[in-house]
CSV table of C-alpha atoms in Angstrom, one decimal:
chain,number,residue,atom,x,y,z
N,27,MET,CA,46.0,-21.1,12.1
N,28,SER,CA,45.6,-24.5,13.8
N,29,ASP,CA,44.4,-25.3,17.3
N,30,GLN,CA,48.0,-26.4,18.2
N,31,THR,CA,49.4,-23.0,17.2
N,32,LEU,CA,46.8,-21.4,19.5
N,33,ASN,CA,47.6,-23.9,22.3
N,34,LEU,CA,44.0,-24.7,22.9
N,35,THR,CA,42.8,-27.4,25.2
N,36,PRO,CA,40.4,-30.0,23.7
N,37,GLN,CA,37.5,-28.5,25.5
N,38,GLN,CA,38.3,-25.0,24.1
N,39,ALA,CA,38.7,-26.4,20.6
N,40,GLY,CA,35.3,-28.1,20.9
N,41,ASP,CA,33.6,-24.9,22.1
N,42,ILE,CA,35.1,-22.9,19.1
N,43,GLU,CA,33.9,-25.6,16.6
N,44,ALA,CA,30.4,-25.6,18.1
N,45,ALA,CA,30.2,-21.8,18.0
N,46,THR,CA,31.4,-21.8,14.4
N,47,GLN,CA,28.8,-24.4,13.3
N,48,THR,CA,26.1,-22.3,15.0
N,49,ILE,CA,27.2,-19.2,13.2
N,50,TYR,CA,27.2,-21.0,9.9
N,51,ALA,CA,23.8,-22.5,10.5
N,52,GLU,CA,22.2,-19.2,11.4
N,53,ALA,CA,23.8,-17.6,8.3
N,54,ALA,CA,22.5,-20.4,6.0
N,55,ASP,CA,19.1,-20.1,7.6
N,56,ARG,CA,18.9,-16.4,6.9
N,57,THR,CA,20.1,-16.8,3.4
N,58,LEU,CA,17.6,-19.5,2.5
N,59,ASP,CA,14.7,-17.6,4.0
N,60,THR,CA,15.7,-14.3,2.3
N,61,ARG,CA,15.0,-12.7,5.7
N,62,THR,CA,11.9,-10.7,4.6
N,63,LEU,CA,8.2,-11.2,4.0
N,64,GLY,CA,8.3,-9.2,0.8
N,65,LEU,CA,7.7,-12.2,-1.5
N,66,ASP,CA,4.9,-13.5,0.8
N,67,LEU,CA,3.1,-10.2,0.7
N,68,VAL,CA,3.3,-10.1,-3.1
N,69,ALA,CA,2.0,-13.6,-3.3
N,70,LEU,CA,-0.9,-13.0,-0.9
N,71,THR,CA,-1.8,-9.8,-2.8
N,72,ALA,CA,-1.7,-11.7,-6.1
N,73,LEU,CA,-4.1,-14.4,-4.7
N,74,LEU,CA,-6.6,-11.9,-3.6
N,75,LEU,CA,-6.4,-10.0,-6.9
N,76,ILE,CA,-6.8,-13.2,-8.9
N,77,VAL,CA,-10.2,-13.8,-7.1
N,78,ILE,CA,-11.2,-10.2,-7.6
N,79,VAL,CA,-10.4,-10.1,-11.3
N,80,ALA,CA,-12.4,-13.4,-11.7
N,81,HIS,CA,-15.4,-11.6,-10.2
N,82,LEU,CA,-14.9,-8.7,-12.5
N,83,LEU,CA,-14.9,-10.9,-15.6
N,84,ASN,CA,-18.5,-12.1,-15.0
N,85,PRO,CA,-21.5,-9.8,-14.3
N,86,LEU,CA,-23.2,-12.5,-12.4
N,87,LEU,CA,-20.3,-12.4,-9.8
N,88,ILE,CA,-20.2,-8.6,-9.9
N,89,TYR,CA,-23.8,-7.8,-9.3
N,90,GLU,CA,-25.2,-10.9,-7.6
N,91,THR,CA,-22.5,-11.6,-4.9
N,92,GLN,CA,-21.6,-9.4,-2.0
N,93,PHE,CA,-17.8,-9.8,-2.6
N,94,GLY,CA,-18.1,-8.9,-6.3
N,95,SER,CA,-20.2,-5.8,-5.6
N,96,ALA,CA,-17.4,-4.3,-3.6
N,97,TRP,CA,-15.3,-3.8,-6.8
N,98,ARG,CA,-17.9,-2.3,-9.1
N,99,ASN,CA,-16.2,1.1,-9.1
N,100,ALA,CA,-15.2,1.7,-12.7
N,101,THR,CA,-12.1,3.7,-11.9
N,102,LEU,CA,-10.9,1.1,-9.4
N,103,GLN,CA,-11.0,-1.9,-11.7
N,104,PRO,CA,-8.1,-0.9,-14.0
N,105,VAL,CA,-6.0,-0.2,-11.0
N,106,LEU,CA,-6.7,-3.7,-9.6
N,107,ALA,CA,-5.7,-5.3,-12.9
N,108,GLY,CA,-2.5,-3.2,-13.0
N,109,VAL,CA,-1.5,-4.2,-9.4
N,110,LEU,CA,-2.1,-7.8,-10.4
N,111,ALA,CA,0.2,-7.4,-13.3
N,112,ILE,CA,2.9,-6.0,-11.0
N,113,CYS,CA,2.5,-8.8,-8.5
N,114,ALA,CA,2.6,-11.5,-11.2
N,115,GLY,CA,5.6,-9.8,-12.7
N,116,VAL,CA,7.5,-10.0,-9.4
N,117,LEU,CA,6.6,-13.6,-8.9
N,118,ILE,CA,7.7,-14.5,-12.4
N,119,TYR,CA,10.9,-12.5,-12.1
N,120,ALA,CA,11.7,-14.3,-8.8
N,121,ASN,CA,11.4,-17.7,-10.6
N,122,TRP,CA,12.7,-16.6,-14.0
N,123,LYS,CA,15.9,-18.6,-13.9
N,124,THR,CA,14.4,-21.8,-12.8
N,125,ARG,CA,14.6,-24.9,-15.0
N,126,ASN,CA,11.7,-26.7,-13.2
N,127,PRO,CA,9.0,-27.6,-15.7
N,128,LEU,CA,6.3,-27.2,-13.1
N,129,LYS,CA,7.4,-23.6,-12.3
N,130,THR,CA,7.7,-22.8,-16.0
N,131,GLY,CA,4.1,-24.0,-16.5
N,132,ALA,CA,3.0,-22.0,-13.5
N,133,MET,CA,4.6,-18.8,-14.9
N,134,ILE,CA,2.9,-19.3,-18.2
N,135,ALA,CA,-0.5,-19.9,-16.5
N,136,LEU,CA,-0.2,-16.9,-14.2
N,137,GLY,CA,1.0,-14.7,-17.1
N,138,ALA,CA,-1.8,-15.8,-19.3
N,139,TYR,CA,-4.4,-15.1,-16.6
N,140,THR,CA,-2.9,-11.6,-16.0
N,141,LEU,CA,-3.0,-10.8,-19.7
N,142,ILE,CA,-6.7,-11.9,-19.8
N,143,GLY,CA,-7.5,-9.5,-16.9
N,144,ILE,CA,-5.5,-6.6,-18.5
N,145,ALA,CA,-7.1,-7.1,-21.9
N,146,ALA,CA,-10.6,-7.0,-20.4
N,147,LEU,CA,-10.2,-4.3,-17.8
N,148,TRP,CA,-7.9,-2.0,-19.7
N,149,PHE,CA,-8.8,-2.5,-23.3
N,150,GLY,CA,-12.4,-3.9,-23.2
N,151,LEU,CA,-11.3,-7.2,-24.9
N,152,HIS,CA,-13.1,-9.9,-23.0
N,153,THR,CA,-11.4,-13.3,-23.9
N,154,ILE,CA,-14.0,-15.4,-22.1
N,155,ALA,CA,-16.8,-13.7,-24.0
N,156,LEU,CA,-15.0,-14.6,-27.2
N,157,ILE,CA,-14.7,-18.2,-26.0
N,158,VAL,CA,-18.5,-18.5,-25.4
N,159,GLY,CA,-19.3,-16.6,-28.7
N,160,ALA,CA,-20.6,-13.4,-27.1
N,161,GLU,CA,-19.8,-9.8,-27.6
N,162,SER,CA,-17.3,-8.3,-25.2
N,163,THR,CA,-19.5,-5.3,-24.5
N,164,LEU,CA,-22.2,-7.5,-23.1
N,165,PHE,CA,-19.9,-8.5,-20.2
N,166,PHE,CA,-19.3,-4.9,-19.2
N,167,GLU,CA,-23.0,-3.8,-19.0
N,168,ARG,CA,-25.1,-3.7,-15.8
N,169,LEU,CA,-27.5,-6.6,-15.3
N,170,ARG,CA,-31.1,-5.7,-16.2
N,171,PRO,CA,-34.2,-7.8,-16.1
N,172,ASP,CA,-34.0,-8.4,-19.9
N,173,THR,CA,-30.2,-9.3,-19.8
N,174,PRO,CA,-29.5,-12.8,-21.2
N,175,THR,CA,-27.9,-14.3,-18.1
N,176,GLU,CA,-27.6,-17.7,-19.8
N,177,THR,CA,-24.5,-16.4,-21.5
N,178,PHE,CA,-22.9,-15.4,-18.2
N,179,ALA,CA,-23.9,-18.7,-16.7
N,180,ALA,CA,-22.2,-20.5,-19.5
N,181,ALA,CA,-19.0,-18.4,-19.0
N,182,LEU,CA,-19.0,-19.0,-15.3
N,183,PRO,CA,-17.3,-22.5,-15.3
N,184,ILE,CA,-14.6,-21.1,-17.7
N,185,THR,CA,-13.9,-18.2,-15.4
N,186,THR,CA,-13.7,-20.6,-12.4
N,187,VAL,CA,-11.2,-22.8,-14.2
N,188,PHE,CA,-9.0,-19.9,-15.2
N,189,MET,CA,-9.2,-18.5,-11.6
N,190,GLY,CA,-8.3,-21.9,-10.0
N,191,THR,CA,-5.4,-22.4,-12.4
N,192,ALA,CA,-4.0,-19.0,-11.6
N,193,LEU,CA,-4.3,-19.6,-7.9
N,194,ILE,CA,-2.5,-22.9,-8.1
N,195,ALA,CA,0.2,-21.3,-10.3
N,196,THR,CA,0.7,-18.5,-7.7
N,197,VAL,CA,1.1,-21.0,-4.9
N,198,ILE,CA,3.6,-23.1,-6.9
N,199,LEU,CA,5.7,-20.0,-7.6
N,200,TRP,CA,5.4,-18.8,-4.0
N,201,GLN,CA,6.2,-22.2,-2.3
N,202,PRO,CA,5.2,-21.1,1.2
N,203,TRP,CA,6.2,-24.5,2.6
N,204,THR,CA,9.8,-23.7,2.0
N,205,ARG,CA,9.6,-20.5,4.1
N,206,LEU,CA,8.2,-21.9,7.3
N,207,SER,CA,11.4,-21.1,9.3
N,208,LEU,CA,11.0,-17.5,8.2
N,209,TYR,CA,7.4,-17.4,9.4
N,210,THR,CA,8.4,-18.9,12.7
N,211,ARG,CA,11.1,-16.3,13.2
N,212,VAL,CA,8.8,-13.4,12.3
N,213,ILE,CA,6.0,-14.6,14.6
N,214,ARG,CA,8.5,-15.0,17.4
N,215,LYS,CA,9.9,-11.5,16.8
N,216,GLN,CA,6.4,-9.9,16.6
N,217,SER,CA,4.8,-12.0,19.3
N,218,ALA,CA,4.8,-9.1,21.8
N,219,ALA,CA,2.9,-6.8,19.3
N,220,LEU,CA,0.4,-9.6,18.5
N,221,ILE,CA,-0.3,-10.3,22.1
N,222,VAL,CA,-0.8,-6.6,23.0
N,223,GLY,CA,-3.1,-6.2,20.0
N,224,ALA,CA,-5.2,-9.2,21.0
N,225,LEU,CA,-5.3,-8.0,24.6
N,226,VAL,CA,-6.5,-4.6,23.6
N,227,LEU,CA,-9.4,-6.0,21.5
N,228,LEU,CA,-10.3,-8.4,24.3
N,229,LEU,CA,-10.3,-5.7,27.0
N,230,TRP,CA,-12.3,-3.4,24.7
N,231,GLU,CA,-14.9,-6.1,24.2
N,232,VAL,CA,-15.1,-7.0,28.0
N,233,LEU,CA,-14.8,-3.6,29.6
N,234,ILE,CA,-17.8,-2.2,27.6
N,235,ASP,CA,-20.0,-4.8,29.4
N,236,VAL,CA,-18.2,-4.3,32.7
N,237,PHE,CA,-18.6,-0.5,32.8
N,238,ARG,CA,-21.9,-0.6,30.8
N,239,ILE,CA,-20.8,1.8,28.2
N,240,GLU,CA,-23.5,2.7,25.7
N,241,SER,CA,-23.0,1.6,22.2
N,242,PHE,CA,-23.5,5.1,20.8
N,243,LEU,CA,-20.4,6.1,22.8
N,244,LEU,CA,-18.2,3.2,21.9
N,245,PRO,CA,-19.4,0.0,20.1
N,246,LYS,CA,-17.8,-3.4,20.8
N,247,PRO,CA,-15.2,-4.7,18.3
N,248,SER,CA,-17.5,-7.6,17.5
N,249,VAL,CA,-20.3,-5.2,16.6
N,250,ILE,CA,-18.0,-3.1,14.5
N,251,GLY,CA,-16.8,-6.2,12.7
N,252,GLY,CA,-20.3,-7.3,12.0
N,253,ALA,CA,-21.2,-3.9,10.6
N,254,PHE,CA,-18.1,-4.0,8.4
N,255,ALA,CA,-18.8,-7.5,7.1
N,256,GLU,CA,-22.3,-6.4,6.1
N,257,GLY,CA,-21.4,-3.0,4.6
N,258,TYR,CA,-17.9,-3.3,3.2
N,259,PRO,CA,-19.0,-3.3,-0.5
N,260,ARG,CA,-20.1,0.3,-0.3
N,261,LEU,CA,-17.2,1.2,2.0
N,262,VAL,CA,-14.6,0.0,-0.5
N,263,SER,CA,-16.1,2.1,-3.2
N,264,ALA,CA,-16.4,5.2,-0.9
N,265,GLY,CA,-12.9,4.7,0.3
N,266,TRP,CA,-11.6,4.6,-3.2
N,267,ASN,CA,-13.4,7.9,-4.1
N,268,THR,CA,-11.8,9.5,-1.1
N,269,PHE,CA,-8.4,8.0,-1.8
N,270,GLN,CA,-8.3,9.4,-5.3
N,271,ASN,CA,-8.6,12.9,-3.9
N,272,ALA,CA,-5.9,12.1,-1.3
N,273,PHE,CA,-3.6,10.7,-4.0
N,274,TRP,CA,-3.8,13.6,-6.4
N,275,GLY,CA,-3.5,16.1,-3.6
N,276,PHE,CA,-0.5,14.2,-2.4
N,277,VAL,CA,1.1,14.3,-5.9
N,278,VAL,CA,0.5,18.0,-6.3
N,279,GLY,CA,1.5,19.1,-2.8
N,280,CYS,CA,4.5,16.9,-2.4
N,281,GLY,CA,5.7,17.7,-6.0
N,282,ALA,CA,5.4,21.4,-5.3
N,283,GLY,CA,7.1,20.9,-1.9
N,284,ILE,CA,10.1,19.1,-3.5
N,285,LEU,CA,10.5,21.6,-6.3
N,286,THR,CA,10.3,24.7,-4.0
N,287,GLY,CA,12.6,22.9,-1.5
N,288,ILE,CA,15.2,22.5,-4.2
N,289,ALA,CA,14.9,26.1,-5.2
N,290,SER,CA,15.0,27.2,-1.6
N,291,ALA,CA,18.2,25.2,-1.0
N,292,ARG,CA,19.8,26.7,-4.0
N,293,PHE,CA,18.8,30.3,-3.6
N,294,ALA,CA,19.0,31.6,-0.1
N,295,GLY,CA,16.9,34.7,-0.9
N,296,PHE,CA,14.1,32.7,-2.3
N,297,SER,CA,14.1,30.6,0.9
N,298,ARG,CA,13.9,33.6,3.2
N,299,ALA,CA,11.0,35.0,1.2
N,300,LEU,CA,9.1,31.7,0.9
N,301,LEU,CA,9.6,30.1,4.3
N,302,PRO,CA,7.5,32.7,6.4
N,303,ILE,CA,4.6,32.3,3.9
N,304,ALA,CA,4.8,28.5,4.1
N,305,ILE,CA,4.8,28.6,7.9
N,306,ALA,CA,1.8,30.9,7.9
N,307,ILE,CA,-0.2,28.7,5.5
N,308,ASN,CA,0.7,25.6,7.5
N,309,ALA,CA,-0.5,27.3,10.7
N,310,ILE,CA,-4.0,27.7,9.3
N,311,PRO,CA,-6.3,24.9,10.6
N,312,ILE,CA,-7.6,22.7,7.8
N,313,ILE,CA,-11.1,23.1,9.1
N,314,ALA,CA,-10.9,26.8,8.3
N,315,LEU,CA,-9.6,26.1,4.8
N,316,ALA,CA,-12.2,23.6,3.7
N,317,PRO,CA,-15.2,26.0,3.4
N,318,ILE,CA,-13.0,28.5,1.5
N,319,MET,CA,-11.7,25.9,-1.0
N,320,ASN,CA,-15.3,24.7,-1.5
N,321,ASN,CA,-16.3,28.2,-2.3
N,322,TRP,CA,-13.3,28.8,-4.7
N,323,PHE,CA,-13.5,25.5,-6.7
N,324,GLY,CA,-17.1,24.4,-6.0
N,325,ALA,CA,-18.2,21.9,-3.3
N,326,LEU,CA,-18.8,19.2,-5.9
N,327,ASN,CA,-15.5,19.8,-7.7
N,328,PRO,CA,-12.8,17.3,-6.6
N,329,ALA,CA,-10.3,20.1,-7.0
N,330,SER,CA,-11.4,21.6,-3.7
N,331,LYS,CA,-10.5,18.4,-1.9
N,332,ILE,CA,-7.2,18.0,-3.8
N,333,ALA,CA,-6.3,21.6,-3.0
N,334,ILE,CA,-6.8,21.0,0.8
N,335,VAL,CA,-4.7,17.9,0.7
N,336,ALA,CA,-2.0,19.6,-1.3
N,337,ILE,CA,-1.7,22.5,1.2
N,338,LEU,CA,-1.6,20.0,4.1
N,339,VAL,CA,1.3,17.9,2.7
N,340,TYR,CA,3.2,20.8,1.1
N,341,PHE,CA,4.9,22.2,4.1
N,342,PRO,CA,6.5,19.0,5.6
N,343,THR,CA,7.8,18.0,2.2
N,344,MET,CA,9.4,21.4,1.5
N,345,ILE,CA,11.1,21.6,4.9
N,346,SER,CA,12.4,18.0,4.7
N,347,THR,CA,13.7,18.6,1.2
N,348,VAL,CA,15.6,21.8,2.2
N,349,ARG,CA,17.0,20.1,5.3
N,350,GLY,CA,18.1,17.1,3.3
N,351,LEU,CA,19.8,19.1,0.6
N,352,ASN,CA,21.7,21.1,3.2
N,353,ALA,CA,22.7,18.1,5.2
N,354,VAL,CA,25.6,17.1,2.9
N,355,ASP,CA,28.9,16.2,4.5
N,356,ALA,CA,31.3,19.1,4.3
N,357,LEU,CA,34.3,17.0,3.4
N,358,SER,CA,32.4,15.3,0.5
N,359,LEU,CA,31.3,18.7,-0.8
N,360,GLU,CA,34.8,20.0,-0.6
N,361,LEU,CA,36.1,17.0,-2.4
N,362,MET,CA,33.7,17.4,-5.3
N,363,GLN,CA,34.6,21.1,-5.5
N,364,THR,CA,38.3,20.2,-5.6
N,365,TYR,CA,37.6,18.0,-8.6
N,366,ALA,CA,35.9,21.0,-10.3
N,367,ALA,CA,32.4,19.4,-10.3
N,368,SER,CA,29.6,21.6,-11.6
N,369,GLN,CA,26.6,22.5,-9.4
N,370,LEU,CA,24.5,20.1,-11.4
N,371,GLN,CA,26.9,17.3,-10.7
N,372,ILE,CA,27.1,18.1,-7.0
N,373,PHE,CA,23.3,18.1,-6.9
N,374,ALA,CA,22.9,14.8,-8.8
N,375,LYS,CA,25.7,12.9,-7.1
N,376,LEU,CA,25.8,14.3,-3.6
N,377,ARG,CA,23.0,16.6,-2.5
N,378,LEU,CA,20.0,14.6,-4.0
N,379,PRO,CA,21.2,11.2,-2.7
N,380,THR,CA,21.7,12.8,0.8
N,381,ALA,CA,18.3,14.3,0.7
N,382,LEU,CA,16.3,11.3,-0.5
N,383,PRO,CA,16.0,9.7,3.0
N,384,TYR,CA,14.6,13.1,4.3
N,385,ILE,CA,12.3,13.4,1.3
N,386,PHE,CA,10.9,9.9,1.8
N,387,SER,CA,10.4,10.4,5.5
N,388,ALA,CA,8.2,13.4,4.6
N,389,LEU,CA,6.4,11.5,1.9
N,390,LYS,CA,5.5,8.7,4.3
N,391,VAL,CA,4.1,11.3,6.7
N,392,GLY,CA,2.3,12.9,3.8
N,393,THR,CA,0.4,9.6,3.1
N,394,THR,CA,-1.4,9.8,6.4
N,395,LEU,CA,-1.9,13.6,6.2
N,396,ALA,CA,-3.4,13.2,2.7
N,397,MET,CA,-6.0,10.7,3.9
N,398,ILE,CA,-6.9,13.0,6.9
N,399,GLY,CA,-7.2,16.0,4.6
N,400,ALA,CA,-9.4,14.2,2.1
N,401,ILE,CA,-11.7,12.9,4.7
N,402,VAL,CA,-12.0,16.2,6.7
N,403,SER,CA,-12.6,18.2,3.5
N,404,GLU,CA,-15.6,16.0,2.7
N,405,TYR,CA,-17.2,17.0,6.0
N,406,PHE,CA,-17.9,20.4,4.6
N,407,GLY,CA,-19.9,19.5,1.5
N,408,GLY,CA,-19.2,17.8,-1.8
N,409,SER,CA,-19.9,14.4,-3.2
N,410,THR,CA,-21.9,12.0,-1.1
N,411,ALA,CA,-19.8,9.1,-2.4
N,412,GLY,CA,-16.8,9.6,-0.1
N,413,LEU,CA,-15.8,8.4,3.4
N,414,GLY,CA,-16.0,11.8,5.0
N,415,PHE,CA,-19.7,12.2,4.1
N,416,ARG,CA,-20.4,8.6,5.1
N,417,ILE,CA,-18.8,9.0,8.5
N,418,ARG,CA,-20.6,12.3,9.1
N,419,ASP,CA,-23.9,10.8,7.9
N,420,ASP,CA,-23.7,7.6,9.9
N,421,ALA,CA,-22.7,9.4,13.1
N,422,GLY,CA,-25.5,11.9,12.6
N,423,LEU,CA,-28.0,9.1,12.4
N,424,PHE,CA,-26.5,7.3,15.5
N,425,LYS,CA,-25.2,4.5,13.3
N,426,TYR,CA,-21.9,4.3,15.1
N,427,PRO,CA,-20.9,0.8,14.2
N,428,GLU,CA,-21.2,1.8,10.6
N,429,ALA,CA,-19.2,5.0,11.2
N,430,TRP,CA,-16.4,3.0,12.9
N,431,SER,CA,-16.4,0.6,9.9
N,432,ALA,CA,-15.8,3.6,7.6
N,433,ILE,CA,-13.0,4.7,9.9
N,434,PHE,CA,-11.5,1.2,9.7
N,435,ILE,CA,-11.6,1.2,5.9
N,436,SER,CA,-10.0,4.6,5.8
N,437,ALA,CA,-7.2,3.2,8.0
N,438,ILE,CA,-6.7,0.4,5.5
N,439,TYR,CA,-6.4,2.7,2.6
N,440,GLY,CA,-3.9,4.9,4.6
N,441,ILE,CA,-1.8,1.8,5.5
N,442,LEU,CA,-1.7,0.6,1.9
N,443,PHE,CA,-0.7,4.1,0.7
N,444,TYR,CA,2.1,4.2,3.3
N,445,LEU,CA,3.3,0.7,2.3
N,446,VAL,CA,3.4,1.6,-1.4
N,447,VAL,CA,5.6,4.7,-0.6
N,448,SER,CA,7.8,2.5,1.7
N,449,VAL,CA,8.3,-0.1,-1.1
N,450,ILE,CA,9.4,2.6,-3.5
N,451,GLU,CA,11.7,4.0,-0.9
N,452,ARG,CA,13.3,0.6,-0.4
N,453,ALA,CA,13.7,0.1,-4.1
N,454,LEU,CA,15.4,3.5,-4.6
N,455,LEU,CA,17.5,3.5,-1.5
N,456,ARG,CA,18.9,0.0,-1.4
N,457,TRP,CA,22.4,1.5,-1.0
N,458,HIS,CA,21.4,3.4,2.1
N,459,VAL,CA,22.7,2.2,5.5
N,460,ALA,CA,19.2,1.8,6.8
N,461,PHE,CA,18.4,-1.0,4.3
N,462,ARG,CA,21.9,-2.4,3.6
N,463,ASP,CA,21.6,-5.0,6.4
N,464,GLU,CA,18.0,-6.0,5.8
């Protein structure tokens, strides 16, 4: 329909054209920037993991540098290599259809470095050791006074070259310089939160001097930061030991909660019998359960910590599952019954998709509860390698900056756990209205 048909004045026609151009420009800007920081987070994680894997490939870097010593935990190393493989796969997939020779070479370089890390940390096949003519097993042993460090020194330049090549390849595939408008928009959107966070830290630092608060009551952020920078290698390992108990307790508790929730939604009698028991168990303070579980399973047995976490996350997951399965639209349910759909079909195509947002809400809450349960359970005995013991021990010795550092590392693990569940939720619920416009 033309401007003449609408009887627009020249000024009105100019206003409409300007508004239209603005809308198109904003739409194009959002499309080019892909609107989210997902790729940027993957790329930054890949950069960090490339450096970590390089340290793990040479004993000199593992045992003689502070950064390398943070990743000596034998059960953590394969996980780091696996996460690097996932991040590299995402970056390669995002650039897979490119015909740019530079990006093609970057994909090959990043993929090769990832395979080197996987081969070494998963299968014990050390490619760099083979290049320098040494046995792979030599690179996985602890340094001793009689260890021939000349071999490791000879392999160090090769490791550095591989690491540098992988870092450059990641930046080429990421291309952050093409996403500057996205960063500007995100910073502008999150400016209030960033300003409030900076003000809180500043006031925390200043008010301690103003009110002369003793350090054993509340250390300064700068003091906590210094303690964290000095002791993070042991905190990373301690946090991983605690996180493993939290993760397996989360898997057991949430898995049982989902299964019993499905059974409760299907069989009303089962629900009436189980719900009072679940409420009673959930009402028991975790502090009261910890000594009992230690007595049942043994204080040094990780099963006692896993059981406490499982009990803590079970109830919210079960309730959310039941609520989600019963929240189906009545008209949709009637329509499927009209088409003679079986109970299994109704469950798979209607009830389960409706319940998934409720289940994931419970799972995200469960990530924080799992870390809390794992840390609290370590207060009442068990391994001395966890965060709970370290916080209790440091606080008992009046080493409060170190205790706050342990609290900070536990928060980092909890946030990462939450983010992983959120990523899985986003991947499985792309059809949901909550993610459709993002």
